[in-house]
Coordinates of C-alpha atoms in Angstrom, one line a residue:
X1 CA 7.1 -48.7 -44.8
X2 CA 8.0 -47.5 -41.3
X3 CA 11.5 -49.0 -41.6
X4 CA 12.0 -47.2 -44.9
X5 CA 11.0 -43.9 -43.4
X6 CA 13.3 -44.4 -40.5
X7 CA 16.2 -45.2 -42.8
X8 CA 15.4 -42.0 -44.9
X9 CA 15.3 -40.0 -41.7
X10 CA 18.6 -41.4 -40.5
X11 CA 20.3 -40.7 -43.8
X12 CA 18.9 -37.2 -43.8
X13 CA 20.1 -36.6 -40.2
X14 CA 23.6 -37.9 -41.2
X15 CA 23.7 -35.6 -44.2
X16 CA 22.7 -32.7 -41.9
X17 CA 25.4 -33.6 -39.4
X18 CA 28.0 -33.8 -42.1
X19 CA 26.9 -30.5 -43.5
X20 CA 27.1 -28.8 -40.1
X21 CA 30.6 -30.3 -39.5
X22 CA 31.6 -28.9 -42.9
X23 CA 30.4 -25.5 -42.0
X24 CA 32.2 -25.6 -38.7
X25 CA 35.5 -26.4 -40.3
X26 CA 36.5 -22.9 -41.4
X27 CA 35.5 -21.2 -38.1
X28 CA 37.2 -23.9 -36.1
X29 CA 40.4 -23.5 -38.1
X30 CA 40.2 -19.7 -37.8
X31 CA 39.8 -19.8 -34.0
X32 CA 42.5 -22.5 -33.7
X33 CA 45.1 -20.6 -35.6
X34 CA 44.3 -17.0 -34.6
X35 CA 42.9 -17.5 -31.0
X36 CA 43.9 -20.7 -29.3
X37 CA 47.4 -20.9 -30.8
X38 CA 48.5 -17.3 -29.8
X39 CA 47.0 -17.6 -26.3
X40 CA 48.5 -21.0 -25.7
X41 CA 51.9 -19.7 -27.0
X42 CA 52.1 -16.8 -24.6
X43 CA 50.9 -18.9 -21.6
X44 CA 53.4 -21.6 -22.4
X45 CA 56.2 -19.0 -22.8
X46 CA 55.3 -17.5 -19.5
X47 CA 55.1 -20.8 -17.5
X48 CA 58.3 -22.4 -18.9
X49 CA 62.0 -21.7 -18.5
X50 CA 64.6 -23.1 -21.0
X51 CA 61.8 -25.4 -22.3
X52 CA 61.0 -26.8 -18.8
X53 CA 57.4 -26.5 -17.5
X54 CA 57.1 -24.9 -14.1
X55 CA 53.5 -25.3 -12.8
X56 CA 54.6 -24.2 -9.3
X57 CA 54.9 -20.7 -10.8
X58 CA 51.1 -20.4 -10.5
X59 CA 51.3 -20.7 -6.7
X60 CA 54.2 -18.3 -6.5
X61 CA 52.3 -15.6 -8.4
X62 CA 49.1 -16.1 -6.4
X63 CA 51.2 -15.8 -3.2
X64 CA 52.1 -12.2 -4.1
X65 CA 50.1 -9.6 -2.1
X66 CA 49.8 -7.2 -5.0
X67 CA 48.4 -9.9 -7.3
X68 CA 45.8 -10.9 -4.7
X69 CA 44.9 -7.2 -4.4
X70 CA 44.4 -7.0 -8.2
X71 CA 42.2 -10.2 -8.1
X72 CA 40.1 -8.7 -5.2
X73 CA 39.6 -5.3 -6.9
X74 CA 38.7 -7.0 -10.2
X75 CA 36.1 -9.1 -8.6
X76 CA 34.5 -6.6 -6.2
X77 CA 34.4 -3.7 -8.7
X78 CA 32.7 -6.0 -11.2
X79 CA 30.1 -7.1 -8.6
X80 CA 29.4 -3.5 -7.5
X81 CA 29.3 -2.3 -11.2
X82 CA 26.8 -5.1 -12.0
X83 CA 24.6 -4.2 -9.0
X84 CA 24.6 -0.5 -9.8
X85 CA 23.9 -1.1 -13.5
X86 CA 20.9 -3.3 -12.6
X87 CA 19.6 -0.8 -10.1
X88 CA 19.8 2.1 -12.6
X89 CA 18.8 0.3 -15.8
X90 CA 15.9 -1.9 -14.7
X91 CA 13.5 1.0 -14.5
X92 CA 14.6 1.9 -18.1
X93 CA 14.0 -1.7 -19.2
X94 CA 10.4 -1.4 -17.9
X95 CA 9.8 1.9 -19.6
X96 CA 11.0 0.7 -22.9
X97 CA 9.0 -2.5 -22.6
X98 CA 5.7 -1.2 -21.4
X99 CA 5.4 2.5 -22.4
X100 CA 4.7 4.0 -25.8
X101 CA 5.8 7.6 -26.1
X102 CA 7.0 10.0 -28.9
X103 CA 10.7 9.5 -29.8
X104 CA 10.9 6.0 -28.3
X105 CA 12.8 4.5 -31.2
X106 CA 15.3 7.4 -31.4
X107 CA 15.8 7.2 -27.6
X108 CA 16.4 3.5 -27.9
X109 CA 19.2 4.2 -30.3
X110 CA 20.6 6.9 -28.0
X111 CA 20.6 4.4 -25.1
X112 CA 22.6 1.9 -27.2
X113 CA 25.2 4.3 -28.4
X114 CA 27.4 3.9 -25.3
X115 CA 27.5 0.2 -25.6
X116 CA 29.1 0.3 -29.1
X117 CA 31.5 3.1 -28.2
X118 CA 35.1 2.1 -27.7
X119 CA 36.2 1.9 -24.1
X120 CA 38.8 4.5 -24.8
X121 CA 36.1 7.0 -25.8
X122 CA 34.1 6.2 -22.6
X123 CA 37.1 6.7 -20.5
X124 CA 38.0 10.0 -22.2
X125 CA 34.4 11.2 -21.9
X126 CA 34.4 10.6 -18.2
X127 CA 37.8 12.2 -17.9
X128 CA 36.3 15.3 -19.4
X129 CA 33.5 15.2 -16.9
X130 CA 35.1 14.2 -13.6
X131 CA 38.9 14.6 -14.3
X132 CA 41.3 17.5 -13.8
X133 CA 39.8 20.6 -15.5
X134 CA 36.6 18.7 -16.1
X135 CA 33.0 20.0 -15.7
X136 CA 32.7 19.0 -12.0
X137 CA 36.2 20.4 -11.3
X138 CA 35.2 23.7 -12.9
X139 CA 31.8 24.0 -11.2
X140 CA 32.4 22.7 -7.7
X141 CA 36.1 21.9 -7.5
X142 CA 35.3 18.1 -7.4
X143 CA 37.6 15.5 -9.1
X144 CA 36.7 11.8 -9.3
X145 CA 39.5 10.7 -11.7
X146 CA 41.8 8.0 -10.2
X147 CA 38.9 7.1 -7.8
X148 CA 36.8 4.0 -7.9
X149 CA 33.6 6.1 -8.4
X150 CA 34.7 7.3 -11.8
X151 CA 35.3 3.6 -12.8
X152 CA 31.9 2.5 -11.5
X153 CA 30.0 5.3 -13.2
X154 CA 31.7 4.7 -16.5
X155 CA 30.8 1.0 -16.2
X156 CA 27.2 1.8 -15.6
X157 CA 27.3 4.2 -18.6
X158 CA 28.8 1.5 -20.8
X159 CA 26.5 -1.4 -19.8
X160 CA 23.2 0.4 -19.3
X161 CA 22.0 -0.7 -22.8
X162 CA 22.9 -4.4 -22.0
X163 CA 20.2 -4.5 -19.3
X164 CA 17.7 -2.3 -21.1
X165 CA 17.8 -4.3 -24.3
X166 CA 18.2 -7.8 -22.8
X167 CA 15.6 -7.5 -20.0
X168 CA 13.4 -5.0 -21.8
X169 CA 13.3 -7.1 -24.9
X170 CA 11.8 -10.0 -22.9
X171 CA 9.7 -7.8 -20.7
X172 CA 8.0 -6.4 -23.8
X173 CA 6.9 -9.9 -24.8
X174 CA 5.5 -11.1 -21.5
X175 CA 1.7 -11.2 -21.5
X176 CA 0.5 -8.5 -19.1
X177 CA -2.8 -10.3 -18.6
X178 CA -1.1 -12.9 -16.4
X179 CA -0.2 -10.2 -13.9
X180 CA -3.6 -8.6 -14.2
X181 CA -5.3 -12.0 -13.5
X182 CA -3.3 -12.2 -10.2
X183 CA -4.5 -8.7 -9.2
X184 CA -8.1 -9.7 -10.0
X185 CA -7.6 -12.6 -7.6
X186 CA -6.7 -10.2 -4.8
X187 CA -2.9 -9.8 -5.1
X188 CA -1.4 -6.3 -4.6
X189 CA 0.5 -4.7 -7.5
X190 CA 3.9 -5.6 -5.9
X191 CA 2.8 -9.2 -5.0
X192 CA 1.5 -9.8 -8.5
X193 CA 4.8 -8.5 -10.0
X194 CA 6.9 -10.5 -7.5
X195 CA 5.0 -13.8 -8.0
X196 CA 4.2 -13.6 -11.8
X197 CA 6.5 -11.2 -13.7
X198 CA 9.7 -11.5 -11.7
X199 CA 10.1 -15.3 -12.0
X200 CA 9.6 -15.0 -15.8
X201 CA 12.1 -12.2 -16.0
X202 CA 14.7 -13.9 -13.8
X203 CA 16.5 -15.7 -16.7
X204 CA 16.8 -12.5 -18.7
X205 CA 18.0 -10.5 -15.6
X206 CA 20.5 -13.2 -14.8
X207 CA 21.8 -13.3 -18.4
X208 CA 22.1 -9.5 -18.4
X209 CA 23.9 -9.4 -15.0
X210 CA 26.3 -12.1 -16.2
X211 CA 27.2 -10.1 -19.4
X212 CA 27.7 -6.9 -17.4
X213 CA 29.8 -8.8 -14.9
X214 CA 31.9 -10.2 -17.8
X215 CA 32.4 -6.9 -19.4
X216 CA 33.4 -5.2 -16.1
X217 CA 35.5 -8.1 -14.9
X218 CA 37.6 -7.8 -18.1
X219 CA 37.5 -4.0 -18.2
X220 CA 40.7 -2.5 -19.7
X221 CA 40.3 0.9 -21.5
X222 CA 38.1 2.5 -18.8
X223 CA 40.3 1.4 -15.9
X224 CA 43.5 2.2 -17.8
X225 CA 42.4 5.8 -18.3
X226 CA 40.3 6.6 -15.2
X227 CA 42.1 4.3 -12.7
X228 CA 45.6 5.7 -13.3
X229 CA 48.3 4.0 -11.3
X230 CA 46.0 3.4 -8.3
X231 CA 43.5 0.8 -9.6
X232 CA 44.2 -2.2 -11.8
X233 CA 42.0 -5.0 -13.1
X234 CA 43.3 -8.4 -14.3
X235 CA 43.3 -7.1 -17.8
X236 CA 45.2 -3.9 -16.9
X237 CA 47.7 -5.9 -14.8
X238 CA 48.3 -8.3 -17.7
X239 CA 49.1 -5.3 -19.9
X240 CA 51.4 -3.8 -17.3
X241 CA 53.2 -7.0 -16.6
X242 CA 53.7 -7.6 -20.4
X243 CA 54.7 -4.1 -21.5
X244 CA 56.2 -2.3 -18.5
X245 CA 57.7 -5.1 -16.4
X246 CA 58.0 -7.7 -19.1
X247 CA 57.2 -10.4 -16.7
X248 CA 55.6 -13.0 -19.0
X249 CA 55.3 -15.5 -16.2
X250 CA 53.0 -13.4 -14.1
X251 CA 51.1 -12.3 -17.1
X252 CA 50.6 -15.9 -18.2
X253 CA 49.3 -16.9 -14.7
X254 CA 46.9 -14.0 -14.7
X255 CA 45.7 -14.9 -18.2
X256 CA 44.9 -18.5 -17.0
X257 CA 43.0 -17.2 -14.0
X258 CA 40.9 -14.8 -16.3
X259 CA 40.3 -17.6 -18.8
X260 CA 38.9 -20.0 -16.1
X261 CA 36.7 -17.2 -14.7
X262 CA 35.4 -16.2 -18.1
X263 CA 34.7 -19.8 -19.0
X264 CA 32.6 -20.2 -15.9
X265 CA 30.7 -17.0 -16.6
X266 CA 30.0 -17.9 -20.2
X267 CA 28.8 -21.4 -19.1
X268 CA 26.3 -19.8 -16.7
X269 CA 25.2 -17.3 -19.3
X270 CA 24.5 -20.1 -21.8
X271 CA 22.5 -22.0 -19.2
X272 CA 20.4 -18.9 -18.5
X273 CA 19.8 -18.1 -22.2
X274 CA 18.6 -21.7 -22.7
X275 CA 16.1 -21.2 -19.9
X276 CA 14.9 -18.0 -21.4
X277 CA 14.4 -19.6 -24.8
X278 CA 12.5 -22.7 -23.6
X279 CA 10.5 -21.7 -20.5
X280 CA 8.3 -18.9 -21.6
X281 CA 5.3 -18.3 -23.8
X282 CA 5.6 -14.9 -25.4
X283 CA 3.3 -12.5 -27.2
X284 CA 3.8 -9.8 -29.8
X285 CA 5.7 -6.9 -28.2
X286 CA 3.8 -4.3 -30.2
X287 CA 0.6 -5.0 -28.3
X288 CA 2.0 -4.7 -24.7
X289 CA 3.2 -1.1 -24.9
X290 CA 0.8 1.8 -24.1
X291 CA 1.0 5.4 -23.1
X292 CA 1.8 6.1 -19.5
X293 CA -1.2 6.4 -17.2
X294 CA -1.4 8.4 -14.0
X295 CA 1.1 10.6 -12.2
X296 CA 3.3 7.7 -11.0
X297 CA 3.9 6.3 -14.5
X298 CA 4.6 9.8 -15.9
X299 CA 7.0 10.4 -13.1
X300 CA 8.8 7.1 -13.8
X301 CA 9.1 8.0 -17.5
X302 CA 10.5 11.4 -16.5
X303 CA 13.0 9.8 -14.1
X304 CA 14.3 7.5 -16.8
X305 CA 14.6 10.3 -19.3
X306 CA 16.5 12.3 -16.7
X307 CA 18.8 9.3 -16.0
X308 CA 19.5 9.0 -19.7
X309 CA 20.3 12.7 -20.0
X310 CA 22.6 12.9 -17.0
X311 CA 24.3 9.5 -17.1
X312 CA 24.5 8.9 -20.9
X313 CA 24.3 12.2 -22.7
X314 CA 26.1 14.5 -20.4
X315 CA 29.5 12.8 -20.6
X316 CA 29.3 12.7 -24.3
X317 CA 28.2 16.4 -24.5
X318 CA 31.1 17.4 -22.3
X319 CA 33.5 15.4 -24.5
X320 CA 32.3 17.3 -27.6
X321 CA 32.5 20.6 -25.7
X322 CA 36.1 20.0 -24.6
X323 CA 37.0 19.2 -28.2
X324 CA 35.8 22.6 -29.2
X325 CA 37.6 24.6 -26.5
X326 CA 40.3 25.9 -28.8
X327 CA 39.0 28.7 -31.0
X328 CA 38.4 28.0 -34.7
X329 CA 38.3 24.2 -34.2
X330 CA 42.0 24.5 -33.2
X331 CA 42.2 20.9 -31.8
X332 CA 40.7 19.5 -34.9
X333 CA 43.1 21.5 -37.1
X334 CA 46.0 20.3 -35.0
X335 CA 45.1 16.7 -36.0
X336 CA 46.3 17.4 -39.5
X337 CA 49.9 18.2 -38.4
X338 CA 52.6 15.6 -38.4
X339 CA 54.5 15.8 -35.1
X340 CA 56.9 12.9 -35.2
X341 CA 57.6 11.0 -32.0
X342 CA 54.7 8.8 -31.2
X343 CA 53.1 9.6 -34.5
X344 CA 54.9 9.1 -37.8
X345 CA 51.8 10.4 -39.6
X346 CA 49.3 13.2 -38.8
X347 CA 46.8 11.9 -36.2
X348 CA 43.9 12.6 -38.6
X349 CA 45.2 9.7 -40.7
X350 CA 44.1 7.3 -38.0
X351 CA 40.5 7.8 -39.2
X352 CA 41.2 6.3 -42.7
X353 CA 43.4 3.6 -41.1
X354 CA 40.6 2.6 -38.7
X355 CA 38.0 2.5 -41.4
X356 CA 40.1 0.3 -43.6
X357 CA 40.9 -2.1 -40.8
X358 CA 37.3 -2.2 -39.7
X359 CA 36.0 -2.9 -43.2
X360 CA 38.4 -5.8 -43.5
X361 CA 37.6 -7.1 -40.0
X362 CA 33.9 -6.9 -40.7
X363 CA 34.2 -9.0 -43.9
X364 CA 36.2 -11.6 -41.9
X365 CA 33.7 -11.6 -39.0
X366 CA 30.7 -11.9 -41.3
X367 CA 32.2 -14.8 -43.2
X368 CA 33.4 -16.7 -40.1
X369 CA 30.3 -15.8 -38.0
X370 CA 27.9 -16.6 -40.8
X371 CA 29.3 -20.1 -41.3
X372 CA 29.3 -20.7 -37.6
X373 CA 25.7 -19.5 -37.2
X374 CA 24.6 -21.7 -40.1
X375 CA 26.3 -24.7 -38.3
X376 CA 24.4 -23.9 -35.1
X377 CA 21.0 -23.4 -36.6
X378 CA 19.4 -26.6 -35.3
X379 CA 18.4 -26.3 -31.6
X380 CA 18.8 -30.1 -31.1
X381 CA 22.5 -30.0 -31.9
X382 CA 24.8 -32.3 -30.0
X383 CA 27.4 -31.6 -27.4
X384 CA 30.1 -30.9 -29.9
X385 CA 28.1 -28.2 -31.6
X386 CA 27.1 -26.7 -28.3
X387 CA 30.7 -26.7 -27.2
X388 CA 31.5 -24.9 -30.5
X389 CA 28.9 -22.3 -29.6
X390 CA 30.7 -21.6 -26.3
X391 CA 34.1 -21.4 -28.0
X392 CA 32.8 -18.6 -30.2
X393 CA 32.1 -16.5 -27.1
X394 CA 35.5 -16.8 -25.5
X395 CA 37.1 -13.9 -27.3
X396 CA 34.7 -11.5 -25.5
X397 CA 36.2 -12.4 -22.2
X398 CA 39.7 -13.7 -22.7
X399 CA 42.3 -11.0 -22.4
X400 CA 42.6 -9.0 -25.6
X401 CA 46.0 -8.0 -24.4
X402 CA 47.1 -11.6 -24.3
X403 CA 45.7 -12.2 -27.8
X404 CA 47.6 -9.2 -29.2
X405 CA 50.9 -10.0 -27.6
X406 CA 50.3 -13.7 -28.5
X407 CA 50.1 -12.6 -32.1
X408 CA 53.6 -11.1 -31.9
X409 CA 55.0 -14.2 -30.3
X410 CA 53.2 -17.0 -32.2
X411 CA 52.8 -15.6 -35.7
X412 CA 56.5 -14.9 -36.2
X413 CA 57.7 -17.9 -38.3
X414 CA 56.8 -19.1 -41.8
X415 CA 54.3 -20.0 -43.0
X416 CA 52.6 -17.7 -40.5
X417 CA 55.1 -14.9 -40.2
X418 CA 52.6 -12.0 -40.1
X419 CA 54.4 -9.6 -37.7
X420 CA 55.0 -7.0 -40.5
X421 CA 51.6 -7.5 -42.2
X422 CA 48.7 -5.1 -41.9
X423 CA 46.3 -8.0 -41.7
X424 CA 47.2 -8.7 -38.0
X425 CA 44.9 -5.8 -36.9
X426 CA 41.8 -6.9 -38.8
X427 CA 42.4 -10.5 -37.6
X428 CA 42.4 -9.5 -34.0
X429 CA 39.3 -7.2 -34.5
X430 CA 37.4 -10.0 -36.3
X431 CA 37.9 -12.3 -33.3
X432 CA 35.9 -9.9 -31.2
X433 CA 33.3 -9.3 -34.0
X434 CA 32.5 -12.9 -34.7
X435 CA 30.4 -13.5 -31.4
X436 CA 28.2 -10.5 -32.3
X437 CA 27.6 -11.8 -35.8
X438 CA 26.7 -15.2 -34.5
X439 CA 24.3 -13.9 -31.7
X440 CA 22.6 -11.6 -34.3
X441 CA 22.2 -14.2 -37.1
X442 CA 21.4 -17.3 -35.0
X443 CA 17.8 -16.4 -33.9
X444 CA 16.8 -15.4 -37.4
X445 CA 18.3 -18.5 -39.0
X446 CA 16.5 -20.7 -36.5
X447 CA 13.2 -19.0 -37.3
X448 CA 13.4 -20.0 -41.0
X449 CA 10.9 -22.8 -41.8
X450 CA 13.0 -25.9 -42.6
X451 CA 10.3 -27.0 -45.0
X452 CA 11.2 -24.2 -47.3
X453 CA 14.7 -25.5 -47.6
X454 CA 13.5 -29.0 -48.1
X455 CA 11.0 -28.0 -50.8
X456 CA 13.7 -26.2 -52.7
X457 CA 16.1 -29.2 -52.4
X458 CA 13.3 -31.5 -53.7
X459 CA 12.9 -29.3 -56.7
X460 CA 16.5 -29.8 -57.6
X461 CA 18.2 -26.7 -56.1
X462 CA 21.8 -27.1 -55.0
X463 CA 22.7 -26.2 -51.4
X464 CA 24.2 -22.9 -52.6
X465 CA 21.1 -22.0 -54.5
X466 CA 18.9 -23.0 -51.5
X467 CA 20.9 -20.6 -49.3
X468 CA 20.7 -17.9 -52.0
X469 CA 17.0 -18.3 -52.8
X470 CA 15.6 -19.2 -49.4
X471 CA 17.8 -18.1 -46.5
X472 CA 19.4 -15.0 -47.9
X473 CA 16.2 -13.0 -48.6
X474 CA 14.9 -13.8 -45.1
X475 CA 18.2 -13.0 -43.2
X476 CA 19.5 -10.2 -45.4
X477 CA 18.5 -7.5 -42.9
X478 CA 19.9 -9.4 -39.9
X479 CA 23.1 -9.9 -41.9
X480 CA 23.4 -6.1 -42.4
X481 CA 22.8 -5.6 -38.7
X482 CA 25.4 -8.2 -37.8
X483 CA 27.9 -6.5 -40.2
X484 CA 27.1 -3.1 -38.6
X485 CA 27.8 -4.4 -35.1
X486 CA 31.0 -6.1 -36.2
X487 CA 32.1 -2.8 -37.9
X488 CA 31.4 -0.8 -34.7
X489 CA 33.1 -3.3 -32.4
X490 CA 36.1 -3.5 -34.8
X491 CA 36.4 0.2 -35.0
X492 CA 36.8 0.5 -31.2
X493 CA 38.9 -2.5 -30.4
X494 CA 41.9 -1.4 -28.3
X495 CA 43.3 -4.2 -26.1
X496 CA 44.9 -6.3 -28.8
X497 CA 45.4 -3.5 -31.4
X498 CA 47.6 -1.5 -29.0
X499 CA 50.2 -4.2 -29.4
X500 CA 50.1 -4.9 -33.1
X501 CA 49.2 -1.5 -34.7
X502 CA 52.2 -0.1 -36.4
X503 CA 53.5 3.4 -35.6
X504 CA 52.8 4.6 -39.1
X505 CA 49.3 3.1 -39.1
X506 CA 47.7 3.8 -35.6
X507 CA 44.0 3.2 -35.2
X508 CA 41.7 5.8 -33.6
X509 CA 41.6 4.2 -30.1
X510 CA 45.4 3.7 -30.2
X511 CA 45.9 7.3 -31.3
X512 CA 43.6 8.6 -28.5
X513 CA 45.4 6.6 -25.8
X514 CA 48.8 7.9 -27.1
X515 CA 47.6 11.5 -27.0
X516 CA 46.2 11.1 -23.5
X517 CA 49.6 9.6 -22.4
X518 CA 51.5 12.8 -23.5
X519 CA 51.5 15.9 -21.3
X520 CA 50.2 19.2 -22.6
X521 CA 46.8 20.9 -23.3
X522 CA 47.1 20.5 -27.0
X523 CA 47.6 16.7 -26.8
X524 CA 44.6 16.5 -24.4
X525 CA 42.4 18.5 -26.7
X526 CA 43.4 16.4 -29.7
X527 CA 42.5 13.3 -27.8
X528 CA 39.0 14.8 -27.2
X529 CA 38.7 15.7 -30.8
X530 CA 39.7 12.2 -32.1
X531 CA 37.3 10.7 -29.5
X532 CA 34.5 12.9 -30.7
X533 CA 35.1 11.8 -34.3
X534 CA 35.2 8.1 -33.2
X535 CA 32.0 8.6 -31.2
X536 CA 30.2 10.2 -34.2
X537 CA 31.2 7.4 -36.6
X538 CA 30.0 4.7 -34.1
X539 CA 26.7 6.6 -33.4
X540 CA 26.0 6.9 -37.2
X541 CA 26.6 3.2 -37.6
X542 CA 24.2 2.5 -34.7
X543 CA 21.5 4.7 -36.0
X544 CA 21.6 2.9 -39.4
X545 CA 21.4 -0.4 -37.4
X546 CA 18.3 0.8 -35.6
X547 CA 16.6 1.4 -38.8
X548 CA 17.5 -2.1 -40.1
X549 CA 16.7 -3.9 -36.9
X550 CA 13.7 -6.3 -36.9
X551 CA 11.9 -7.9 -34.0
X552 CA 13.6 -11.3 -34.7
X553 CA 17.1 -9.8 -34.9
X554 CA 19.2 -10.6 -31.9
X555 CA 19.8 -7.7 -29.5
X556 CA 23.5 -8.2 -29.1

C-alpha cells in the first residue's frame, strides 16, 4: 500500500513539474526574444570589431577617469539616497503600522502616488520646486537644480512608499505582545524594540533598502532632468554614449557592469525576502493598530503628516501651480497646437497614444506575468524555477536604454523586423510591467488551498476549468491590482521608449522630455501641463488600486 501511494505521489509530482515547465515556456520565450536577445545584441556589437571579439575593451573603458567618476557617483548617490530614504520613511512605516487615525487609507494612497509616477514627472516636479524660476528661487533666491541635493531629495520622494509599504506591511503584522513582554521583564522601551522588534524587522528593512538602492543605482529620468550636464549615473551615461557620442563599445561595457551589479542586488533581495517569508509568526494587521496615545505619539503622527505634506505633496502642488501660470489655461490650450519640429502632431495627442500603448502593454504583462506566477506557485520549487523567478526581476534593473536601443539593433531582420511597428513600445513597457504582475499575484496564488484544485480535478474538471472555477474567483481582485500596477508602470516608462517611440506617436514621458529640452517659457509650461495630466492619470489608477487591494495582495 505504501509503495502504491509513493508511486501515485511521484506521478503527481512529475505531472506538476511538467505543468510548471509548460507554463514557463511562454514567459521564457518572451524574455529570450525581447529581453535577452536585444541586450546580448547590443553588448556583442559594442565589444566586437569586424566580427572579432575584444574583451580587452573592458579594461580600456574602466581605465578612463570619467568612467570611474560615473561609477563612483552612481554608487555613492545610491547609498546616500538609500540612507536618507530609510531615515525619513521608517517613522512613517511605524505610524502606518501601529496607529489608527481618520483618513489613513486615503493617506496611504497619497504616499504611494510618487512611486507609480513616471520619473520624468518626478524630475519635472522638483524642477518646478527647486529649479530656475521655481518656488525656492522666487521666495528666497535659492536654486538646487544641477546639484546633488535635488537628485537626493527626488530619490527620497520617489522611494518613500517602498519603505513605508514594505517595512510597514510587516511591522503591522508583528505581535506587539512580544515587545510588551520584554518590557514587563524590565527592559526599557528602546531595549525592547532593539532586541525584539528590530531583529524581526531586519529582513524587511534590508529588502526595502536593496530595492531603493536598485532604483537609485539605475536612476535615469530624475538624474537626466535635475543633474543636467554635471551629474551622470550609469544609466544616463549609457544613454549619452549611445545617442550623443555613439560609442557603443563604452555603452556595452557600462551595460555589463550594471548587469552584474543588478544581478547581485536582486540575489541579495531574494535571499532577504525568503528570510522574511519563513522566519516569522505573524498576526492579523487589523488588531495591532490603535489610536495614538500621549503627546509623544501625537507628535510623531504630526511629524509624519508634515513630512508627507512637504516632501511628497508640495512638489506635486508646485507642478500643478506652474502648469496654471498662463492665464486661461494657456499652457493646456497650447498643447492642442501642432508645431512641427520635434512634434509631428499636437502634444495633446500623446495622451491617447500613451493610453493605447499602456493598455496593450498591460494585456501582455498580465498574460506573461500570470503564466509565470502560476509556474512559481509552489514554494518547494527547484533551482530552475527559482532561477526563473530571478530572471523575471532583471528588467527592473538592467538598463532600459540598452533594451530600447537593442530593440532597434536586434529586431531589424525578418521574421522579427519590428522597427517600423507600433508594437515595439508596448513590448518594452510590458518587460517592466511583468515583475510587478508576478510579485502581486504570487502571494495570492500560493495562499490558495491546493486541496480545492485537487477536489475539482477528482470531480472531472479540466485544468482550464479548475483555473476558471477555483483560482480565478480567489485571485480576481489581485489580478485587477496587478493589471493596474502594470498600466501605471507602462504609462510612465521612459528609458526604452525614448529610443523606439516614433515622432508621430510620442508617449507622454517622451513628449515631456522633448518639451523640457527646448528653450522658451511656453515649452516649459507645456511640459508642466503634460506632467500634470500624466500625474493625474497615474493617481486615479492608484486610487482605484487602493480600493481593490486586499491584505493578501502583494505590496509591489
